[in-house]
């Protein structure tokens, strides 16, 4: 598995993402460059979502940035532009996959599946982080803080974030007492309080320590044997 090279860590991160990485790769002969990012490694509940995006160099939306640096309204607007102008694939690794493998393996699986699910075959992949997922049909590079450096990775971060947020809003309709529409599964004070009072629901990651502690308390009290995990992956 390839990792981010030492030299990549020394590059100065620009104030906003640029297409400098993509231009370098196009000069080397690559034409279909897929940016890849994920959202949802840290939450206590819900899937981890990966997106792969091949931008049209002539139709790059203005304002692309790391999704965490954008307002919800800006993310939604950019999401619509990306979907209208780029090749996009989104994959969610289920809670079951997270708990039966681990969050890192589930993330890499989702990233590879997203790239391989693109309707237009990528000939080079650039990934946010330190790992290039195994199982790609082409070469790839990993870039630390890539969502702040590359417009393609930034676009993928926006698509993954909006897609996952929408999933968690839908989940809130099924499990309304946890506040998923507010914290989208992250371990906020509100979420932890609901988890302590209500116990875990099928969307909670039983391999994560705060959820595991709740289940241990329930089992010790003879209240439950644990929860069932959702066993599906979503391909969008």
Short mmCIF file of N, CA and C in Angstrom, two decimals, residues 13-197:
data_model
loop_
_atom_site.label_atom_id
_atom_site.label_comp_id
_atom_site.label_asym_id
_atom_site.label_seq_id
_atom_site.Cartn_x
_atom_site.Cartn_y
_atom_site.Cartn_z
N UNK A 13 1.09 24.39 1.98
CA UNK A 13 -0.34 24.27 1.70
C UNK A 13 -0.87 25.65 1.31
N UNK A 14 -1.52 25.77 0.16
CA UNK A 14 -2.00 27.08 -0.29
C UNK A 14 -3.17 27.56 0.56
N UNK A 15 -3.50 28.86 0.50
CA UNK A 15 -4.62 29.38 1.28
C UNK A 15 -5.94 28.70 0.93
N UNK A 16 -6.13 28.36 -0.33
CA UNK A 16 -7.29 27.60 -0.79
C UNK A 16 -6.80 26.55 -1.77
N UNK A 17 -7.56 25.48 -1.98
CA UNK A 17 -7.11 24.45 -2.93
C UNK A 17 -6.92 25.02 -4.33
N UNK A 18 -5.96 24.47 -5.04
CA UNK A 18 -5.68 24.86 -6.42
C UNK A 18 -5.69 23.60 -7.30
N UNK A 19 -5.46 23.80 -8.58
CA UNK A 19 -5.35 22.66 -9.49
C UNK A 19 -3.90 22.38 -9.85
N UNK A 20 -2.96 22.80 -9.00
CA UNK A 20 -1.54 22.61 -9.29
C UNK A 20 -1.19 21.12 -9.39
N UNK A 21 -1.71 20.30 -8.49
CA UNK A 21 -1.43 18.87 -8.54
C UNK A 21 -1.99 18.27 -9.82
N UNK A 22 -3.21 18.66 -10.15
CA UNK A 22 -3.85 18.15 -11.36
C UNK A 22 -3.09 18.58 -12.61
N UNK A 23 -2.62 19.81 -12.65
CA UNK A 23 -1.87 20.28 -13.82
C UNK A 23 -0.57 19.52 -13.97
N UNK A 24 0.10 19.24 -12.85
CA UNK A 24 1.33 18.44 -12.90
C UNK A 24 1.06 17.06 -13.48
N UNK A 25 -0.03 16.46 -13.04
CA UNK A 25 -0.37 15.12 -13.52
C UNK A 25 -0.77 15.14 -14.99
N UNK A 26 -1.48 16.19 -15.42
CA UNK A 26 -1.84 16.26 -16.84
C UNK A 26 -0.61 16.45 -17.71
N UNK A 27 0.37 17.21 -17.21
CA UNK A 27 1.61 17.37 -17.97
C UNK A 27 2.34 16.03 -18.11
N UNK A 28 2.13 15.15 -17.15
CA UNK A 28 2.75 13.82 -17.19
C UNK A 28 1.95 12.85 -18.05
N UNK A 29 0.83 13.31 -18.62
CA UNK A 29 0.06 12.49 -19.53
C UNK A 29 -1.24 11.94 -19.00
N UNK A 30 -1.57 12.23 -17.74
CA UNK A 30 -2.83 11.75 -17.17
C UNK A 30 -3.97 12.68 -17.57
N UNK A 31 -5.09 12.08 -17.90
CA UNK A 31 -6.23 12.87 -18.36
C UNK A 31 -7.42 12.81 -17.40
N UNK A 32 -7.65 11.68 -16.77
CA UNK A 32 -8.80 11.50 -15.89
C UNK A 32 -8.28 11.31 -14.46
N UNK A 33 -8.22 12.42 -13.72
CA UNK A 33 -7.63 12.42 -12.38
C UNK A 33 -8.76 12.47 -11.36
N UNK A 34 -8.83 11.44 -10.53
CA UNK A 34 -9.91 11.34 -9.55
C UNK A 34 -9.40 11.77 -8.18
N UNK A 35 -10.07 12.77 -7.61
CA UNK A 35 -9.82 13.15 -6.22
C UNK A 35 -10.69 12.31 -5.32
N UNK A 36 -10.14 11.88 -4.18
CA UNK A 36 -10.86 10.99 -3.27
C UNK A 36 -10.74 11.50 -1.85
N UNK A 37 -11.86 11.49 -1.13
CA UNK A 37 -11.85 11.86 0.28
C UNK A 37 -12.97 11.11 0.99
N UNK A 38 -12.92 11.13 2.32
CA UNK A 38 -13.94 10.46 3.12
C UNK A 38 -14.45 11.40 4.20
N UNK A 39 -15.61 11.07 4.71
CA UNK A 39 -16.19 11.77 5.85
C UNK A 39 -16.80 10.73 6.77
N UNK A 40 -16.58 10.88 8.07
CA UNK A 40 -17.25 10.02 9.03
C UNK A 40 -16.40 9.00 9.72
N UNK A 41 -15.10 9.23 9.79
CA UNK A 41 -14.26 8.28 10.53
C UNK A 41 -14.49 8.41 12.04
N UNK A 42 -14.77 9.61 12.51
CA UNK A 42 -14.82 9.84 13.95
C UNK A 42 -16.15 9.63 14.66
N UNK A 43 -17.29 9.68 13.97
CA UNK A 43 -18.57 9.58 14.68
C UNK A 43 -18.76 8.26 15.40
N UNK A 44 -19.69 8.27 16.34
CA UNK A 44 -20.06 7.07 17.08
C UNK A 44 -21.15 6.29 16.37
N UNK A 45 -21.77 6.90 15.38
CA UNK A 45 -22.90 6.26 14.70
C UNK A 45 -22.88 6.61 13.22
N UNK A 46 -23.47 5.71 12.42
CA UNK A 46 -23.60 5.95 11.00
C UNK A 46 -22.43 5.44 10.20
N UNK A 47 -22.56 5.47 8.88
CA UNK A 47 -21.52 4.93 7.99
C UNK A 47 -20.35 5.89 7.86
N UNK A 48 -19.26 5.39 7.29
CA UNK A 48 -18.21 6.24 6.78
C UNK A 48 -18.42 6.33 5.28
N UNK A 49 -18.35 7.54 4.73
CA UNK A 49 -18.70 7.78 3.33
C UNK A 49 -17.48 8.29 2.57
N UNK A 50 -17.23 7.68 1.42
CA UNK A 50 -16.13 8.11 0.55
C UNK A 50 -16.69 8.56 -0.78
N UNK A 51 -16.04 9.56 -1.36
CA UNK A 51 -16.43 10.06 -2.68
C UNK A 51 -15.21 10.13 -3.58
N UNK A 52 -15.42 9.84 -4.85
CA UNK A 52 -14.41 10.01 -5.89
C UNK A 52 -14.97 10.97 -6.93
N UNK A 53 -14.18 11.96 -7.30
CA UNK A 53 -14.65 13.00 -8.23
C UNK A 53 -13.59 13.26 -9.30
N UNK A 54 -14.01 13.19 -10.56
CA UNK A 54 -13.16 13.63 -11.68
C UNK A 54 -13.74 14.94 -12.20
N UNK A 55 -13.04 16.03 -11.93
CA UNK A 55 -13.50 17.34 -12.37
C UNK A 55 -13.20 17.56 -13.84
N UNK A 56 -14.06 18.31 -14.49
CA UNK A 56 -13.79 18.81 -15.84
C UNK A 56 -12.88 20.02 -15.69
N UNK A 57 -11.63 19.98 -16.21
CA UNK A 57 -10.71 21.11 -16.03
C UNK A 57 -11.27 22.44 -16.53
N UNK A 58 -12.21 22.37 -17.46
CA UNK A 58 -12.78 23.61 -18.00
C UNK A 58 -14.01 24.08 -17.24
N UNK A 59 -14.45 23.29 -16.25
CA UNK A 59 -15.68 23.65 -15.53
C UNK A 59 -15.51 23.41 -14.04
N UNK A 60 -14.40 23.88 -13.49
CA UNK A 60 -14.15 23.71 -12.06
C UNK A 60 -14.97 24.75 -11.29
N UNK A 61 -15.85 24.33 -10.39
CA UNK A 61 -16.67 25.30 -9.65
C UNK A 61 -15.81 26.25 -8.82
N UNK A 62 -16.23 27.49 -8.76
CA UNK A 62 -15.55 28.47 -7.91
C UNK A 62 -15.85 28.19 -6.44
N UNK A 63 -14.84 28.42 -5.59
CA UNK A 63 -15.07 28.33 -4.15
C UNK A 63 -14.83 26.97 -3.55
N UNK A 64 -14.27 26.01 -4.30
CA UNK A 64 -13.99 24.70 -3.73
C UNK A 64 -13.01 24.82 -2.58
N UNK A 65 -13.29 24.08 -1.51
CA UNK A 65 -12.42 24.10 -0.34
C UNK A 65 -12.69 22.86 0.48
N UNK A 66 -11.83 22.62 1.44
CA UNK A 66 -12.07 21.59 2.44
C UNK A 66 -13.49 21.77 2.97
N UNK A 67 -14.28 20.71 2.96
CA UNK A 67 -15.69 20.84 3.35
C UNK A 67 -15.87 21.38 4.75
N UNK A 68 -14.90 21.12 5.64
CA UNK A 68 -15.01 21.61 7.02
C UNK A 68 -14.90 23.12 7.11
N UNK A 69 -14.36 23.75 6.08
CA UNK A 69 -14.17 25.20 6.09
C UNK A 69 -15.32 25.94 5.43
N UNK A 70 -16.34 25.22 4.97
CA UNK A 70 -17.46 25.82 4.25
C UNK A 70 -18.71 25.82 5.11
N UNK A 71 -19.57 26.77 4.89
CA UNK A 71 -20.87 26.78 5.56
C UNK A 71 -21.75 25.70 4.94
N UNK A 72 -22.76 25.24 5.66
CA UNK A 72 -23.67 24.25 5.07
C UNK A 72 -24.28 24.72 3.75
N UNK A 73 -24.64 26.00 3.68
CA UNK A 73 -25.23 26.52 2.45
C UNK A 73 -24.23 26.47 1.30
N UNK A 74 -22.98 26.83 1.58
CA UNK A 74 -21.96 26.80 0.53
C UNK A 74 -21.69 25.37 0.08
N UNK A 75 -21.66 24.44 1.04
CA UNK A 75 -21.45 23.03 0.67
C UNK A 75 -22.57 22.53 -0.23
N UNK A 76 -23.79 22.86 0.13
CA UNK A 76 -24.93 22.39 -0.68
C UNK A 76 -24.86 22.95 -2.09
N UNK A 77 -24.54 24.24 -2.21
CA UNK A 77 -24.47 24.87 -3.53
C UNK A 77 -23.36 24.24 -4.37
N UNK A 78 -22.20 24.03 -3.76
CA UNK A 78 -21.08 23.43 -4.48
C UNK A 78 -21.37 21.97 -4.82
N UNK A 79 -22.04 21.27 -3.93
CA UNK A 79 -22.43 19.89 -4.20
C UNK A 79 -23.23 19.81 -5.50
N UNK A 80 -24.22 20.69 -5.65
CA UNK A 80 -25.05 20.68 -6.86
C UNK A 80 -24.21 20.98 -8.10
N UNK A 81 -23.28 21.92 -7.99
CA UNK A 81 -22.43 22.24 -9.14
C UNK A 81 -21.52 21.07 -9.51
N UNK A 82 -20.95 20.42 -8.49
CA UNK A 82 -20.07 19.29 -8.75
C UNK A 82 -20.85 18.16 -9.43
N UNK A 83 -22.02 17.87 -8.90
CA UNK A 83 -22.81 16.78 -9.47
C UNK A 83 -23.22 17.07 -10.92
N UNK A 84 -23.36 18.35 -11.25
CA UNK A 84 -23.80 18.73 -12.60
C UNK A 84 -22.65 18.78 -13.60
N UNK A 85 -21.39 18.86 -13.13
CA UNK A 85 -20.28 19.10 -14.06
C UNK A 85 -19.18 18.05 -14.01
N UNK A 86 -19.24 17.12 -13.06
CA UNK A 86 -18.13 16.19 -12.86
C UNK A 86 -18.62 14.74 -12.88
N UNK A 87 -17.68 13.82 -13.01
CA UNK A 87 -17.97 12.41 -12.80
C UNK A 87 -17.83 12.12 -11.30
N UNK A 88 -18.87 11.54 -10.70
CA UNK A 88 -18.91 11.38 -9.25
C UNK A 88 -19.35 9.97 -8.88
N UNK A 89 -18.72 9.43 -7.86
CA UNK A 89 -19.14 8.16 -7.28
C UNK A 89 -19.06 8.27 -5.76
N UNK A 90 -20.08 7.78 -5.07
CA UNK A 90 -20.13 7.85 -3.61
C UNK A 90 -20.44 6.46 -3.06
N UNK A 91 -19.70 6.05 -2.05
CA UNK A 91 -19.92 4.76 -1.40
C UNK A 91 -19.91 4.94 0.10
N UNK A 92 -20.85 4.30 0.78
CA UNK A 92 -20.90 4.31 2.24
C UNK A 92 -20.60 2.92 2.76
N UNK A 93 -19.62 2.82 3.66
CA UNK A 93 -19.33 1.56 4.34
C UNK A 93 -20.21 1.49 5.58
N UNK A 94 -20.94 0.41 5.72
CA UNK A 94 -21.94 0.28 6.77
C UNK A 94 -21.32 0.17 8.16
N UNK A 95 -22.17 0.34 9.16
CA UNK A 95 -21.77 0.15 10.54
C UNK A 95 -21.27 -1.28 10.75
N UNK A 96 -21.93 -2.24 10.12
CA UNK A 96 -21.51 -3.63 10.24
C UNK A 96 -20.09 -3.81 9.74
N UNK A 97 -19.78 -3.22 8.59
CA UNK A 97 -18.42 -3.35 8.04
C UNK A 97 -17.41 -2.68 8.97
N UNK A 98 -17.75 -1.50 9.50
CA UNK A 98 -16.86 -0.80 10.42
C UNK A 98 -16.56 -1.67 11.65
N UNK A 99 -17.61 -2.27 12.20
CA UNK A 99 -17.44 -3.03 13.44
C UNK A 99 -16.79 -4.38 13.23
N UNK A 100 -16.95 -4.98 12.06
CA UNK A 100 -16.37 -6.30 11.84
C UNK A 100 -14.96 -6.24 11.26
N UNK A 101 -14.58 -5.12 10.68
CA UNK A 101 -13.18 -4.94 10.25
C UNK A 101 -12.56 -3.91 11.20
N UNK A 102 -12.51 -2.69 10.81
CA UNK A 102 -12.18 -1.54 11.66
C UNK A 102 -12.41 -0.31 10.83
N UNK A 103 -12.36 0.86 11.44
CA UNK A 103 -12.73 2.08 10.72
C UNK A 103 -11.75 2.37 9.58
N UNK A 104 -10.47 2.07 9.78
CA UNK A 104 -9.50 2.33 8.72
C UNK A 104 -9.75 1.43 7.52
N UNK A 105 -9.94 0.14 7.76
CA UNK A 105 -10.17 -0.79 6.66
C UNK A 105 -11.49 -0.48 5.95
N UNK A 106 -12.52 -0.11 6.71
CA UNK A 106 -13.80 0.23 6.10
C UNK A 106 -13.66 1.48 5.22
N UNK A 107 -12.85 2.43 5.69
CA UNK A 107 -12.64 3.66 4.91
C UNK A 107 -11.91 3.37 3.61
N UNK A 108 -10.85 2.59 3.68
CA UNK A 108 -10.10 2.25 2.47
C UNK A 108 -10.96 1.45 1.49
N UNK A 109 -11.79 0.55 2.02
CA UNK A 109 -12.70 -0.21 1.17
C UNK A 109 -13.65 0.73 0.43
N UNK A 110 -14.23 1.69 1.16
CA UNK A 110 -15.17 2.62 0.55
C UNK A 110 -14.49 3.49 -0.50
N UNK A 111 -13.27 3.94 -0.22
CA UNK A 111 -12.53 4.75 -1.18
C UNK A 111 -12.28 3.98 -2.48
N UNK A 112 -11.79 2.76 -2.35
CA UNK A 112 -11.51 1.96 -3.55
C UNK A 112 -12.79 1.69 -4.32
N UNK A 113 -13.85 1.38 -3.61
CA UNK A 113 -15.12 1.09 -4.28
C UNK A 113 -15.65 2.34 -4.98
N UNK A 114 -15.45 3.50 -4.38
CA UNK A 114 -15.90 4.74 -5.02
C UNK A 114 -15.14 4.99 -6.32
N UNK A 115 -13.82 4.82 -6.29
CA UNK A 115 -13.02 5.02 -7.51
C UNK A 115 -13.45 4.03 -8.58
N UNK A 116 -13.58 2.78 -8.20
CA UNK A 116 -13.93 1.76 -9.19
C UNK A 116 -15.37 1.88 -9.67
N UNK A 117 -16.18 2.65 -8.96
CA UNK A 117 -17.57 2.86 -9.37
C UNK A 117 -17.78 4.04 -10.28
N UNK A 118 -16.72 4.80 -10.58
CA UNK A 118 -16.87 5.95 -11.46
C UNK A 118 -17.31 5.51 -12.86
N UNK A 119 -18.21 6.28 -13.44
CA UNK A 119 -18.67 5.96 -14.79
C UNK A 119 -17.60 6.23 -15.84
N UNK A 120 -16.64 7.08 -15.52
CA UNK A 120 -15.51 7.38 -16.39
C UNK A 120 -14.26 6.85 -15.71
N UNK A 121 -13.51 5.98 -16.37
CA UNK A 121 -12.36 5.32 -15.77
C UNK A 121 -11.26 6.34 -15.44
N UNK A 122 -10.82 6.34 -14.19
CA UNK A 122 -9.72 7.22 -13.79
C UNK A 122 -8.39 6.61 -14.22
N UNK A 123 -7.44 7.46 -14.60
CA UNK A 123 -6.10 6.94 -14.91
C UNK A 123 -5.08 7.35 -13.86
N UNK A 124 -5.50 8.14 -12.86
CA UNK A 124 -4.66 8.46 -11.71
C UNK A 124 -5.58 8.92 -10.59
N UNK A 125 -5.22 8.55 -9.35
CA UNK A 125 -6.04 8.86 -8.19
C UNK A 125 -5.21 9.67 -7.20
N UNK A 126 -5.81 10.73 -6.66
CA UNK A 126 -5.16 11.49 -5.59
C UNK A 126 -6.09 11.47 -4.38
N UNK A 127 -5.52 11.10 -3.24
CA UNK A 127 -6.30 10.79 -2.05
C UNK A 127 -5.89 11.69 -0.90
N UNK A 128 -6.86 12.12 -0.11
CA UNK A 128 -6.56 12.86 1.11
C UNK A 128 -6.07 11.89 2.17
N UNK A 129 -4.98 12.23 2.85
CA UNK A 129 -4.50 11.39 3.94
C UNK A 129 -3.13 10.83 3.67
N UNK A 130 -2.88 9.63 4.22
CA UNK A 130 -1.56 9.02 4.09
C UNK A 130 -1.59 7.69 3.35
N UNK A 131 -2.77 7.17 3.06
CA UNK A 131 -2.88 5.87 2.42
C UNK A 131 -3.55 5.96 1.06
N UNK A 132 -3.00 5.23 0.10
CA UNK A 132 -3.70 4.97 -1.16
C UNK A 132 -4.42 3.64 -0.99
N UNK A 133 -5.74 3.61 -1.17
CA UNK A 133 -6.45 2.35 -0.93
C UNK A 133 -6.02 1.26 -1.89
N UNK A 134 -5.94 0.03 -1.40
CA UNK A 134 -5.59 -1.09 -2.28
C UNK A 134 -6.76 -1.41 -3.21
N UNK A 135 -6.44 -2.08 -4.31
CA UNK A 135 -7.48 -2.55 -5.21
C UNK A 135 -7.86 -1.57 -6.30
N UNK A 136 -7.06 -0.50 -6.50
CA UNK A 136 -7.36 0.44 -7.57
C UNK A 136 -6.86 -0.10 -8.91
N UNK A 137 -7.51 0.33 -9.98
CA UNK A 137 -7.12 -0.12 -11.32
C UNK A 137 -6.04 0.77 -11.92
N UNK A 138 -5.61 1.79 -11.17
CA UNK A 138 -4.57 2.70 -11.67
C UNK A 138 -3.71 3.13 -10.49
N UNK A 139 -2.68 3.88 -10.77
CA UNK A 139 -1.80 4.37 -9.73
C UNK A 139 -2.47 5.49 -8.94
N UNK A 140 -1.98 5.69 -7.72
CA UNK A 140 -2.51 6.76 -6.90
C UNK A 140 -1.44 7.37 -6.02
N UNK A 141 -1.75 8.56 -5.51
CA UNK A 141 -0.88 9.26 -4.57
C UNK A 141 -1.73 9.75 -3.41
N UNK A 142 -1.15 9.75 -2.22
CA UNK A 142 -1.83 10.28 -1.05
C UNK A 142 -1.19 11.60 -0.64
N UNK A 143 -2.02 12.56 -0.23
CA UNK A 143 -1.54 13.88 0.14
C UNK A 143 -2.10 14.26 1.50
N UNK A 144 -1.22 14.48 2.45
CA UNK A 144 -1.66 14.96 3.75
C UNK A 144 -2.32 16.33 3.58
N UNK A 145 -3.48 16.49 4.20
CA UNK A 145 -4.29 17.72 4.05
C UNK A 145 -4.59 18.01 2.59
N UNK A 146 -4.81 16.93 1.84
CA UNK A 146 -5.08 17.09 0.41
C UNK A 146 -6.34 17.86 0.11
N UNK A 147 -7.34 17.84 1.03
CA UNK A 147 -8.57 18.58 0.77
C UNK A 147 -8.37 20.08 0.86
N UNK A 148 -7.22 20.51 1.39
CA UNK A 148 -6.88 21.93 1.40
C UNK A 148 -5.89 22.30 0.32
N UNK A 149 -5.49 21.33 -0.49
CA UNK A 149 -4.47 21.57 -1.51
C UNK A 149 -4.97 21.36 -2.92
N UNK A 150 -5.84 20.37 -3.10
CA UNK A 150 -6.28 19.97 -4.45
C UNK A 150 -7.77 20.25 -4.62
N UNK A 151 -8.13 20.85 -5.75
CA UNK A 151 -9.54 21.12 -6.02
C UNK A 151 -10.32 19.82 -6.19
N UNK A 152 -9.67 18.79 -6.73
CA UNK A 152 -10.37 17.52 -6.93
C UNK A 152 -10.67 16.83 -5.60
N UNK A 153 -9.70 16.84 -4.70
CA UNK A 153 -9.92 16.25 -3.38
C UNK A 153 -10.92 17.08 -2.59
N UNK A 154 -10.83 18.41 -2.71
CA UNK A 154 -11.80 19.27 -2.04
C UNK A 154 -13.22 18.97 -2.52
N UNK A 155 -13.37 18.79 -3.82
CA UNK A 155 -14.69 18.45 -4.37
C UNK A 155 -15.19 17.13 -3.79
N UNK A 156 -14.30 16.15 -3.68
CA UNK A 156 -14.68 14.86 -3.10
C UNK A 156 -15.09 15.02 -1.64
N UNK A 157 -14.39 15.89 -0.91
CA UNK A 157 -14.74 16.09 0.50
C UNK A 157 -16.13 16.70 0.64
N UNK A 158 -16.47 17.60 -0.27
CA UNK A 158 -17.80 18.23 -0.24
C UNK A 158 -18.88 17.20 -0.55
N UNK A 159 -18.66 16.42 -1.58
CA UNK A 159 -19.66 15.41 -1.96
C UNK A 159 -19.85 14.39 -0.84
N UNK A 160 -18.75 13.94 -0.24
CA UNK A 160 -18.85 12.97 0.85
C UNK A 160 -19.57 13.57 2.05
N UNK A 161 -19.25 14.79 2.39
CA UNK A 161 -19.86 15.44 3.56
C UNK A 161 -21.36 15.65 3.36
N UNK A 162 -21.76 16.20 2.23
CA UNK A 162 -23.18 16.45 1.99
C UNK A 162 -23.94 15.13 1.92
N UNK A 163 -23.35 14.14 1.26
CA UNK A 163 -24.02 12.84 1.14
C UNK A 163 -24.22 12.21 2.52
N UNK A 164 -23.20 12.23 3.35
CA UNK A 164 -23.32 11.62 4.67
C UNK A 164 -24.29 12.40 5.56
N UNK A 165 -24.22 13.72 5.52
CA UNK A 165 -25.15 14.52 6.32
C UNK A 165 -26.59 14.20 5.95
N UNK A 166 -26.86 14.06 4.67
CA UNK A 166 -28.22 13.73 4.23
C UNK A 166 -28.64 12.35 4.73
N UNK A 167 -27.72 11.40 4.71
CA UNK A 167 -28.02 10.07 5.25
C UNK A 167 -28.40 10.15 6.73
N UNK A 168 -27.65 10.96 7.48
CA UNK A 168 -27.91 11.03 8.92
C UNK A 168 -29.19 11.79 9.22
N UNK A 169 -29.56 12.74 8.38
CA UNK A 169 -30.86 13.41 8.55
C UNK A 169 -31.99 12.40 8.32
N UNK A 170 -31.83 11.54 7.30
CA UNK A 170 -32.82 10.50 7.07
C UNK A 170 -32.86 9.52 8.25
N UNK A 171 -31.69 9.22 8.80
CA UNK A 171 -31.63 8.30 9.94
C UNK A 171 -32.38 8.88 11.14
N UNK A 172 -32.34 10.20 11.29
CA UNK A 172 -33.01 10.84 12.42
C UNK A 172 -34.52 10.61 12.38
N UNK A 173 -35.08 10.42 11.19
CA UNK A 173 -36.51 10.14 11.09
C UNK A 173 -36.85 8.78 11.67
N UNK A 174 -35.89 7.86 11.62
CA UNK A 174 -36.12 6.50 12.14
C UNK A 174 -35.75 6.40 13.62
N UNK A 175 -34.77 7.22 14.05
CA UNK A 175 -34.33 7.21 15.44
C UNK A 175 -34.33 8.66 15.94
N UNK A 176 -35.50 9.22 16.18
CA UNK A 176 -35.63 10.66 16.40
C UNK A 176 -35.10 11.17 17.73
N UNK A 177 -34.84 10.30 18.69
CA UNK A 177 -34.47 10.77 20.02
C UNK A 177 -32.97 10.99 20.21
N UNK A 178 -32.18 10.69 19.18
CA UNK A 178 -30.72 10.81 19.34
C UNK A 178 -30.16 12.14 18.82
N UNK A 179 -30.93 12.88 18.04
CA UNK A 179 -30.44 14.15 17.50
C UNK A 179 -29.49 14.00 16.34
N UNK A 180 -29.63 12.91 15.57
CA UNK A 180 -28.70 12.69 14.45
C UNK A 180 -28.72 13.83 13.44
N UNK A 181 -29.85 14.50 13.30
CA UNK A 181 -29.93 15.60 12.34
C UNK A 181 -29.08 16.79 12.77
N UNK A 182 -28.69 16.84 14.04
CA UNK A 182 -27.89 17.95 14.57
C UNK A 182 -26.40 17.62 14.58
N UNK A 183 -26.04 16.47 15.11
CA UNK A 183 -24.63 16.15 15.29
C UNK A 183 -24.11 15.10 14.31
N UNK A 184 -25.00 14.57 13.46
CA UNK A 184 -24.70 13.56 12.43
C UNK A 184 -23.85 12.40 12.95
N UNK A 185 -24.03 12.07 14.22
CA UNK A 185 -23.37 10.90 14.77
C UNK A 185 -22.12 11.16 15.58
N UNK A 186 -21.60 12.39 15.56
CA UNK A 186 -20.39 12.69 16.33
C UNK A 186 -20.70 12.68 17.83
N UNK A 187 -19.66 12.51 18.62
CA UNK A 187 -19.84 12.34 20.05
C UNK A 187 -19.99 13.64 20.81
N UNK A 188 -21.00 14.41 20.46
CA UNK A 188 -21.27 15.65 21.18
C UNK A 188 -21.89 15.35 22.54
N UNK A 189 -21.98 16.38 23.38
CA UNK A 189 -22.59 16.21 24.70
C UNK A 189 -24.04 15.74 24.57
N UNK A 190 -24.77 16.31 23.62
CA UNK A 190 -26.16 15.93 23.40
C UNK A 190 -26.26 14.46 23.01
N UNK A 191 -25.38 14.03 22.11
CA UNK A 191 -25.40 12.65 21.65
C UNK A 191 -25.03 11.69 22.79
N UNK A 192 -23.99 12.02 23.53
CA UNK A 192 -23.57 11.16 24.62
C UNK A 192 -24.65 11.04 25.69
N UNK A 193 -25.36 12.14 25.96
CA UNK A 193 -26.44 12.09 26.94
C UNK A 193 -27.57 11.19 26.46
N UNK A 194 -27.90 11.29 25.16
CA UNK A 194 -28.95 10.42 24.61
C UNK A 194 -28.52 8.96 24.63
N UNK A 195 -27.26 8.72 24.31
CA UNK A 195 -26.73 7.36 24.32
C UNK A 195 -26.80 6.77 25.72
N UNK A 196 -26.46 7.58 26.73
CA UNK A 196 -26.48 7.10 28.11
C UNK A 196 -27.90 6.80 28.58
N UNK A 197 -28.85 7.61 28.15
CA UNK A 197 -30.22 7.44 28.65
C UNK A 197 -31.03 6.42 27.85
#
